[in-house]
Coordinates of C-alpha atoms in Angstrom, one line a residue:
X23 CA -21.6 -25.6 -125.0
X24 CA -25.1 -24.2 -124.4
X25 CA -27.6 -27.1 -124.7
X26 CA -29.4 -27.0 -127.9
X27 CA -26.7 -25.1 -129.8
X28 CA -24.8 -28.1 -131.3
X29 CA -26.4 -27.4 -134.7
X30 CA -25.3 -23.8 -134.5
X31 CA -21.7 -24.8 -133.8
X32 CA -21.7 -27.0 -136.9
X33 CA -23.1 -24.2 -139.1
X34 CA -20.7 -21.7 -137.6
X35 CA -17.7 -24.0 -138.4
X36 CA -18.8 -24.4 -142.0
X37 CA -19.5 -20.7 -142.3
X38 CA -16.1 -19.7 -141.0
X39 CA -14.3 -22.1 -143.2
X40 CA -16.3 -21.5 -146.4
X41 CA -16.9 -17.8 -146.5
X42 CA -13.3 -16.6 -146.6
X43 CA -12.6 -19.0 -149.5
X44 CA -15.7 -17.9 -151.3
X45 CA -14.9 -14.3 -150.8
X46 CA -11.4 -14.8 -152.1
X47 CA -12.7 -16.7 -155.1
X48 CA -15.2 -13.9 -155.9
X49 CA -12.5 -11.2 -155.6
X50 CA -10.1 -13.2 -157.8
X51 CA -12.8 -14.0 -160.3
X52 CA -14.0 -10.5 -160.8
X53 CA -11.0 -8.3 -160.4
X54 CA -9.6 -6.7 -163.5
X55 CA -6.9 -8.8 -165.2
X56 CA -3.9 -7.7 -167.0
X57 CA -3.3 -8.4 -170.7
X58 CA -0.7 -11.0 -170.1
X59 CA -3.3 -13.1 -168.3
X60 CA -4.9 -13.5 -171.7
X61 CA -8.0 -11.5 -170.8
X62 CA -8.7 -8.0 -172.1
X63 CA -9.7 -5.3 -169.6
X64 CA -13.3 -5.2 -170.8
X65 CA -13.9 -8.9 -171.3
X66 CA -15.9 -10.5 -168.4
X67 CA -13.8 -13.1 -166.6
X68 CA -15.1 -16.5 -165.7
X69 CA -14.4 -17.9 -162.2
X70 CA -12.6 -21.2 -162.0
X71 CA -14.3 -24.3 -160.9
X72 CA -12.6 -24.1 -157.6
X73 CA -13.9 -20.6 -157.1
X74 CA -17.3 -21.6 -158.2
X75 CA -17.3 -24.5 -155.7
X76 CA -16.1 -22.3 -152.9
X77 CA -18.7 -19.7 -153.8
X78 CA -21.5 -22.3 -153.7
X79 CA -20.1 -23.6 -150.4
X80 CA -20.1 -20.1 -148.9
X81 CA -23.6 -19.4 -150.1
X82 CA -24.8 -22.7 -148.7
X83 CA -23.2 -21.9 -145.3
X84 CA -24.8 -18.5 -145.2
X85 CA -28.2 -20.0 -146.1
X86 CA -27.8 -22.7 -143.5
X87 CA -26.9 -20.1 -140.8
X88 CA -30.0 -18.0 -141.7
X89 CA -32.2 -21.0 -141.8
X90 CA -30.9 -22.2 -138.4
X91 CA -31.4 -18.8 -136.8
X92 CA -34.9 -18.6 -138.2
X93 CA -35.9 -22.0 -136.9
X94 CA -34.4 -21.3 -133.5
X95 CA -36.4 -18.1 -133.2
X96 CA -39.6 -19.9 -134.2
X97 CA -38.8 -22.7 -131.8
X98 CA -38.3 -20.3 -128.9
X99 CA -41.6 -18.5 -129.7
X100 CA -43.5 -21.8 -129.8
X101 CA -41.8 -23.1 -126.7
X102 CA -42.5 -19.9 -124.8
X103 CA -46.2 -20.2 -125.7
X104 CA -46.3 -23.9 -124.8
X105 CA -44.5 -23.2 -121.5
X106 CA -47.0 -20.5 -120.6
X107 CA -49.9 -22.9 -120.7
X108 CA -48.1 -25.5 -118.7
X109 CA -46.8 -23.2 -116.0
X110 CA -48.0 -23.6 -112.5
X111 CA -50.7 -21.2 -111.3
X112 CA -48.0 -19.2 -109.4
X113 CA -46.7 -17.9 -112.7
X114 CA -49.5 -15.3 -112.6
X115 CA -51.5 -13.6 -109.9
X116 CA -53.7 -16.1 -108.0
X117 CA -56.9 -14.3 -108.9
X118 CA -56.2 -14.4 -112.6
X119 CA -58.5 -16.6 -114.7
X120 CA -57.0 -18.4 -117.6
X121 CA -59.9 -20.3 -119.1
X122 CA -62.9 -18.6 -120.7
X123 CA -65.3 -21.0 -119.0
X124 CA -64.2 -19.8 -115.6
X125 CA -64.8 -16.1 -116.2
X126 CA -67.7 -14.5 -114.3
X127 CA -70.6 -14.0 -116.7
X128 CA -72.4 -10.7 -116.7
X129 CA -76.2 -10.6 -116.6
X130 CA -78.0 -11.4 -119.9
X131 CA -79.5 -7.9 -119.9
X132 CA -76.1 -6.1 -119.5
X133 CA -76.8 -3.8 -122.5
X134 CA -80.1 -2.8 -121.0
X135 CA -78.6 -2.2 -117.6
X136 CA -75.9 0.0 -119.2
X137 CA -78.3 2.1 -121.1
X138 CA -80.5 2.5 -118.0
X139 CA -77.6 3.6 -115.9
X140 CA -76.5 6.1 -118.5
X141 CA -80.1 7.5 -118.8
X142 CA -80.3 7.9 -115.0
X143 CA -76.9 9.7 -114.9
X144 CA -78.1 12.1 -117.6
X145 CA -81.4 12.7 -115.8
X146 CA -79.6 13.5 -112.6
X147 CA -77.9 16.5 -114.3
X148 CA -74.4 15.0 -113.9
X149 CA -72.1 15.2 -116.9
X150 CA -69.6 12.6 -115.6
X151 CA -69.7 9.3 -113.8
X152 CA -68.7 9.3 -110.1
X153 CA -64.9 9.7 -109.9
X154 CA -62.9 6.5 -109.2
X155 CA -61.2 5.9 -105.9
X156 CA -57.9 6.7 -107.5
X157 CA -58.5 9.7 -109.8
X158 CA -54.8 10.7 -110.2
X159 CA -54.9 10.1 -113.9
X160 CA -58.0 12.3 -114.4
X161 CA -56.7 15.1 -112.2
X162 CA -53.4 15.1 -114.2
X163 CA -55.4 15.2 -117.5
X164 CA -57.3 18.2 -116.3
X165 CA -54.0 19.9 -115.3
X166 CA -54.7 19.7 -111.6
X167 CA -52.0 19.1 -109.0
X168 CA -51.1 15.5 -108.1
X169 CA -48.7 14.0 -105.6
X170 CA -46.8 12.0 -108.3
X171 CA -47.2 11.3 -112.0
X172 CA -50.0 8.8 -112.8
X173 CA -48.9 5.9 -115.0
X174 CA -50.2 3.3 -117.3
X175 CA -48.8 1.6 -120.4
X176 CA -50.0 1.4 -124.0
X177 CA -50.9 -2.2 -124.7
X178 CA -50.5 -3.0 -121.0
X179 CA -53.0 -5.8 -121.5
X180 CA -51.8 -8.3 -124.0
X181 CA -49.3 -10.7 -125.4
X182 CA -46.3 -10.2 -123.0
X183 CA -48.4 -11.5 -120.1
X184 CA -48.3 -15.3 -119.6
X185 CA -51.9 -15.2 -118.2
X186 CA -53.1 -13.6 -121.5
X187 CA -51.4 -16.3 -123.6
X188 CA -53.0 -18.9 -121.4
X189 CA -56.4 -17.4 -122.0
X190 CA -55.9 -17.0 -125.7
X191 CA -54.8 -20.7 -126.0
X192 CA -58.5 -21.5 -125.5
X193 CA -60.1 -18.9 -127.7
X194 CA -59.1 -16.3 -130.3
X195 CA -58.4 -12.6 -130.4
X196 CA -61.6 -11.2 -131.9
X197 CA -63.8 -13.5 -129.9
X198 CA -62.3 -11.9 -126.8
X199 CA -62.9 -8.4 -128.2
X200 CA -66.5 -9.2 -128.9
X201 CA -67.2 -11.0 -125.6
X202 CA -67.6 -8.4 -122.8
X203 CA -66.6 -10.7 -119.9
X204 CA -63.5 -11.9 -121.7
X205 CA -62.5 -8.4 -122.7
X206 CA -63.0 -7.4 -119.1
X207 CA -60.9 -10.2 -117.8
X208 CA -58.0 -9.4 -120.1
X209 CA -58.3 -5.7 -119.2
X210 CA -57.9 -6.6 -115.5
X211 CA -54.9 -8.9 -115.9
X212 CA -52.2 -6.2 -115.8
X213 CA -53.9 -4.5 -112.8
X214 CA -53.8 -7.7 -110.9
X215 CA -50.1 -8.1 -111.7
X216 CA -49.2 -4.5 -111.2
X217 CA -51.7 -3.1 -108.6
X218 CA -50.1 0.3 -108.5
X219 CA -51.3 1.1 -112.0
X220 CA -53.3 4.3 -112.1
X221 CA -55.6 3.2 -114.9
X222 CA -57.0 0.4 -117.1
X223 CA -57.5 0.6 -120.8
X224 CA -60.3 -1.5 -122.2
X225 CA -59.0 -4.5 -124.2
X226 CA -60.2 -4.1 -127.8
X227 CA -58.7 -3.2 -131.2
X228 CA -58.8 -0.1 -133.3
X229 CA -60.0 -2.2 -136.3
X230 CA -63.4 -2.9 -134.8
X231 CA -64.6 0.3 -136.6
X232 CA -63.8 -1.1 -140.1
X233 CA -65.4 -4.3 -139.0
X234 CA -68.6 -2.3 -138.1
X235 CA -68.4 -0.8 -141.6
X236 CA -68.5 -4.3 -143.3
X237 CA -64.8 -5.3 -143.5
X238 CA -64.6 -8.7 -141.7
X239 CA -61.2 -9.1 -140.0
X240 CA -59.3 -12.1 -138.8
X241 CA -56.1 -12.5 -136.8
X242 CA -53.6 -14.5 -138.9
X243 CA -50.7 -16.2 -136.9
X244 CA -47.3 -14.5 -137.5
X245 CA -49.0 -11.9 -139.8
X246 CA -51.5 -10.0 -137.7
X247 CA -55.0 -8.6 -138.6
X248 CA -56.1 -9.2 -142.2
X249 CA -59.4 -8.0 -143.8
X250 CA -61.3 -10.2 -146.2
X251 CA -60.8 -7.4 -148.8
X252 CA -58.8 -4.2 -149.2
X253 CA -59.8 -0.8 -150.6
X254 CA -57.6 -1.1 -153.7
X255 CA -59.6 1.5 -155.6
X256 CA -62.3 4.0 -154.7
X257 CA -64.9 1.6 -156.2
X258 CA -64.2 -0.7 -153.3
X259 CA -65.8 1.9 -151.0
X260 CA -69.1 0.8 -152.3
X261 CA -68.7 -2.4 -150.2
X262 CA -68.7 -0.3 -147.1
X263 CA -71.4 1.1 -144.8
X264 CA -70.1 4.6 -144.3
X265 CA -72.7 5.3 -141.6
X266 CA -73.2 2.2 -139.5
X267 CA -75.4 2.1 -136.4
X268 CA -72.6 2.4 -133.9
X269 CA -74.7 1.2 -130.9
X270 CA -75.9 -1.9 -132.9
X271 CA -72.5 -2.8 -134.3
X272 CA -70.1 -1.9 -131.4
X273 CA -72.3 -2.3 -128.3
X274 CA -70.0 -5.2 -127.2
X275 CA -67.3 -2.6 -126.6
X276 CA -69.6 -0.4 -124.6
X277 CA -70.8 -3.4 -122.6
X278 CA -67.1 -4.3 -121.9
X279 CA -66.3 -0.8 -120.6
X280 CA -69.4 -0.8 -118.4
X281 CA -68.8 -4.3 -117.0
X282 CA -65.1 -3.6 -116.4
X283 CA -65.9 -0.5 -114.4
X284 CA -68.2 -2.6 -112.3
X285 CA -65.7 -5.4 -111.8
X286 CA -62.9 -3.1 -110.8
X287 CA -65.3 -1.5 -108.4
X288 CA -64.4 1.9 -109.7
X289 CA -61.0 1.8 -108.0
X290 CA -59.3 3.2 -111.1
X291 CA -60.6 4.7 -114.3
X292 CA -61.1 2.7 -117.5
X293 CA -59.8 4.4 -120.6
X294 CA -61.7 4.1 -123.9
X295 CA -60.0 4.5 -127.2
X296 CA -60.3 4.6 -131.0
X297 CA -58.0 4.7 -133.9
X298 CA -57.7 8.0 -135.8
X299 CA -59.3 8.3 -139.2
X300 CA -56.0 8.3 -141.1
X301 CA -54.6 5.2 -139.2
X302 CA -57.9 3.3 -139.8
X303 CA -57.8 4.3 -143.5
X304 CA -54.3 3.0 -143.8
X305 CA -55.2 -0.5 -142.6
X306 CA -58.4 -0.5 -144.7
X307 CA -56.6 0.4 -147.9
X308 CA -53.7 -2.0 -147.3
X309 CA -56.0 -4.8 -146.3
X310 CA -54.5 -5.4 -142.9
X311 CA -51.2 -5.2 -141.1
X312 CA -48.2 -4.2 -143.3
X313 CA -44.7 -3.0 -142.8
X314 CA -45.3 0.2 -144.8
X315 CA -48.5 2.0 -145.9
X316 CA -47.4 2.8 -149.5
X317 CA -50.8 2.1 -151.1
X318 CA -52.6 4.2 -148.5
X319 CA -50.2 7.1 -149.0
X320 CA -50.7 6.9 -152.8
X321 CA -54.5 7.2 -152.2
X322 CA -54.1 10.7 -150.8
X323 CA -52.4 11.8 -154.0
X324 CA -54.3 9.7 -156.5
X325 CA -57.8 10.0 -155.0
X326 CA -57.9 13.1 -152.8
X327 CA -61.7 13.6 -152.9
X328 CA -62.4 9.9 -152.2
X329 CA -59.8 10.0 -149.4
X330 CA -61.6 12.9 -147.8
X331 CA -64.9 11.2 -148.1
X332 CA -63.6 8.1 -146.4
X333 CA -61.7 10.1 -143.7
X334 CA -64.8 12.2 -143.0
X335 CA -67.0 9.0 -142.6
X336 CA -64.4 7.5 -140.2
X337 CA -64.3 10.8 -138.3
X338 CA -68.1 10.8 -137.7
X339 CA -68.0 7.1 -136.6
X340 CA -65.1 7.8 -134.2
X341 CA -67.1 10.6 -132.6
X342 CA -70.1 8.3 -132.0
X343 CA -67.8 5.5 -130.8
X344 CA -66.0 7.7 -128.3
X345 CA -69.2 9.2 -127.0
X346 CA -70.6 5.6 -126.5
X347 CA -67.5 4.6 -124.5
X348 CA -67.8 7.7 -122.3
X349 CA -71.5 7.0 -121.7
X350 CA -70.5 3.5 -120.7
X351 CA -68.1 4.7 -118.0
X352 CA -64.8 5.6 -119.6
X353 CA -64.0 9.2 -118.4
X354 CA -60.9 9.6 -120.5
X355 CA -60.9 8.8 -124.2
X356 CA -57.8 8.3 -126.4
X357 CA -57.4 8.7 -130.2
X358 CA -54.4 6.7 -131.5
X359 CA -52.9 8.0 -134.7
X360 CA -50.0 5.6 -134.9
X361 CA -49.6 6.2 -138.7
X362 CA -49.2 10.0 -138.2
X363 CA -45.5 10.0 -139.0
X364 CA -46.0 8.0 -142.2
X365 CA -46.8 11.1 -144.3
X366 CA -45.2 14.6 -144.6
X367 CA -46.4 17.2 -142.1
X368 CA -48.0 19.4 -144.7
X369 CA -50.0 16.4 -146.1
X370 CA -51.0 15.5 -142.5
X371 CA -52.2 19.1 -141.9
X372 CA -54.2 19.0 -145.1
X373 CA -55.9 15.6 -144.7
X374 CA -55.8 14.6 -141.1
X375 CA -55.5 17.5 -138.6
X376 CA -58.9 19.1 -139.3
X377 CA -60.7 15.8 -138.6
X378 CA -58.8 15.2 -135.4
X379 CA -59.6 18.6 -134.1
X380 CA -63.2 18.1 -135.0
X381 CA -63.3 14.9 -133.1
X382 CA -62.1 16.5 -129.9
X383 CA -64.4 19.5 -130.3
X384 CA -67.5 17.5 -131.1
X385 CA -67.0 14.9 -128.3
X386 CA -66.6 17.8 -125.8
X387 CA -69.6 19.6 -127.3
X388 CA -71.7 16.5 -126.8
X389 CA -70.1 15.4 -123.5
X390 CA -68.6 18.4 -121.7
X391 CA -67.3 16.3 -118.9
X392 CA -65.2 14.0 -121.2
X393 CA -61.4 14.1 -121.1
X394 CA -59.8 13.3 -124.4
X395 CA -56.2 12.7 -125.6
X396 CA -54.4 12.2 -128.9
X397 CA -51.3 10.3 -129.8
X398 CA -49.8 11.6 -133.0
X399 CA -47.0 9.1 -133.2
X400 CA -43.8 10.6 -134.7
X401 CA -45.7 13.7 -135.8
X402 CA -45.5 17.4 -135.1
X403 CA -47.1 17.9 -131.7
X404 CA -47.4 21.7 -131.9
X405 CA -50.3 21.1 -134.3
X406 CA -52.5 20.2 -131.3
X407 CA -51.6 23.1 -129.0
X408 CA -54.7 25.0 -130.2
X409 CA -57.0 22.0 -130.1
X410 CA -59.6 20.8 -127.6
X411 CA -57.5 17.8 -126.7
X412 CA -56.7 17.8 -123.0
X413 CA -53.7 15.4 -123.3
X414 CA -51.1 15.0 -126.1
X415 CA -49.1 11.8 -126.3
X416 CA -45.3 12.0 -126.9
X417 CA -43.5 9.5 -129.0
X418 CA -40.1 8.2 -127.8
X419 CA -38.5 10.0 -130.7
X420 CA -39.3 13.4 -129.1
X421 CA -37.5 14.8 -126.1
X422 CA -39.5 16.0 -123.1
X423 CA -38.1 19.5 -123.5
X424 CA -39.2 19.7 -127.1
X425 CA -42.6 18.3 -126.2
X426 CA -43.1 20.9 -123.5
X427 CA -42.2 23.7 -125.9
X428 CA -44.5 22.3 -128.6
X429 CA -47.6 22.1 -126.3
X430 CA -47.0 24.3 -123.2
X431 CA -50.7 24.4 -122.2
X432 CA -51.4 20.6 -122.5
X433 CA -50.9 17.7 -120.2
X434 CA -48.3 15.5 -121.9
X435 CA -48.1 11.7 -121.9
X436 CA -45.2 9.5 -122.6
X437 CA -42.5 8.7 -123.6
X438 CA -40.2 5.9 -122.4
X439 CA -38.6 3.9 -125.1
X440 CA -40.3 0.5 -124.9
X441 CA -37.1 -1.3 -125.6
X442 CA -35.7 -0.1 -122.2
X443 CA -38.0 -2.6 -120.6
X444 CA -35.6 -5.4 -121.7
X445 CA -32.8 -3.9 -119.7
X446 CA -31.8 -4.7 -116.1
X447 CA -34.0 -3.2 -113.4
X448 CA -31.4 -0.7 -112.2
X449 CA -31.1 0.8 -115.6
X450 CA -34.9 0.9 -116.1
X451 CA -35.3 2.7 -112.8
X452 CA -32.5 5.2 -113.4
X453 CA -33.7 6.2 -116.9
X454 CA -37.4 6.3 -115.9
X455 CA -36.6 8.6 -113.0
X456 CA -34.6 10.9 -115.3
X457 CA -37.5 11.0 -117.7
X458 CA -40.1 11.9 -115.1
X459 CA -37.8 14.7 -113.9
X460 CA -37.3 16.0 -117.4
X461 CA -41.1 16.2 -118.0
X462 CA -41.9 17.4 -114.4
X463 CA -44.8 15.9 -112.5
X464 CA -47.3 18.8 -113.1
X465 CA -49.5 18.2 -116.2
X466 CA -47.8 14.9 -117.0
X467 CA -49.0 11.3 -117.4
X468 CA -46.2 8.7 -117.4
X469 CA -46.3 6.1 -120.2
X470 CA -44.3 4.5 -122.9
X471 CA -43.5 6.2 -126.2
X472 CA -45.3 3.3 -127.9
X473 CA -46.9 0.0 -126.9
X474 CA -45.7 -3.1 -125.1
X475 CA -44.5 -5.9 -127.4
X476 CA -45.0 -9.7 -127.1
X477 CA -41.4 -10.4 -126.0
X478 CA -41.3 -7.9 -123.1
X479 CA -40.3 -9.6 -119.8
X480 CA -42.9 -9.0 -117.0
X481 CA -40.2 -7.7 -114.7
X482 CA -39.6 -4.6 -116.9
X483 CA -43.0 -2.9 -116.2
X484 CA -42.6 -3.6 -112.5
X485 CA -39.3 -1.7 -112.3
X486 CA -40.8 1.1 -114.5
X487 CA -43.7 1.6 -112.2
X488 CA -41.7 1.5 -109.0
X489 CA -39.4 4.2 -110.5
X490 CA -42.4 6.4 -111.4
X491 CA -43.8 6.0 -107.9
X492 CA -40.5 7.1 -106.3
X493 CA -40.6 10.6 -107.8
X494 CA -42.9 13.0 -106.0
X495 CA -44.1 16.3 -107.3
X496 CA -41.6 18.0 -105.0
X497 CA -38.8 16.0 -106.7
X498 CA -39.9 16.9 -110.2
X499 CA -41.5 20.4 -110.5
X500 CA -42.3 21.9 -113.8
X501 CA -39.1 22.3 -115.8
X502 CA -37.8 25.7 -116.6
X503 CA -37.2 25.5 -120.4
X504 CA -34.6 27.6 -122.1
X505 CA -35.7 29.5 -125.2
X506 CA -35.2 27.5 -128.3

């Protein structure tokens, strides 16, 4: 017997013994009875005391099994977190820092240095920061030739890494987001573990925009982000600042981008990002993380004008926020619309697409050198073929061939099923190579079809990256797609 499973064995025994009896009792109690049994065909029958007892025993066994499984899962999660903190330093790269007090502090005038550097860049006539040593990602985003597909992973910095959990055991999520040196350290963690990564993405959260608008947010254990209030009705919008000073309220993100670019010595690019207006609105209306966005979807139908007002305000903030990240040293900017697939395509076209296209156009109008991508998760990609986005993200629910047909002029990014990273390394490599060849290396950025999750093993990403690096542009030319 596996150690620690004695309780499970007892529950299983009771379950196996009790459930068949209980099921038989239920069938016998509720099946139609003939007239000679003394019960008319339409009179409800009453189960015997034996049947009742068996039913209770079965229900108790089922409840016990469910309770045991739930407790075991909780125990495993807690033990995993405890083990992370107690692991020897060899459990993560030697240069990783796992305590906030040990992180290198930036100069006190970091914000002023950032603004001065940006002003000097602008005065020089340059529209972009000097290219990083490894600019494979940027060349692919522009549609230029590369030797192999660049790669990074959505949520590559975060809860699956033991070094991240060790750091977070001494602080909290939003403190990290608001402290440039801590955000920088977390951003660098996956690069130290996987040095073949072609990019970093700044560690932050899409919900910093609602926070800047006056919605305080906290990270609840086992629940996720929760706001102090939700936008239950349009009247609640009066609590918001619809046009906050983005530099004043979100400068900590800009400082984190600038500091990270310095700390990585411009070896790889640092990606900046924002949530899309619709995705942000969903969290704001629901009050935080939820399983479905029913209330937010109702808003679009019940309060269309107020919805447009909120979405437009978010659109303008997103533009300012992305421009600020570009000015701080992020050459590629991403707009994540993870709630895209929550509403019908026609409704998405009506309420969301115009704002997204405006974001891309306006950012490029103000910063011609900026590269910008969009991830319309589970949505219709063809919508963005005529947009100013350079890159369109592909969900794991869309095939590479369909993605190429939908956006033939765009660089595509995606779309490995994140769950594949639980598999053995041979299967990860085999399926990753097949995916790269389906997309073809030209105009392609290799990524996941959604983000990393807390329970991912650290070995999975390593196998994924090795597989991507094994496929050259000669091995995977642009695919010849048959007509649909």
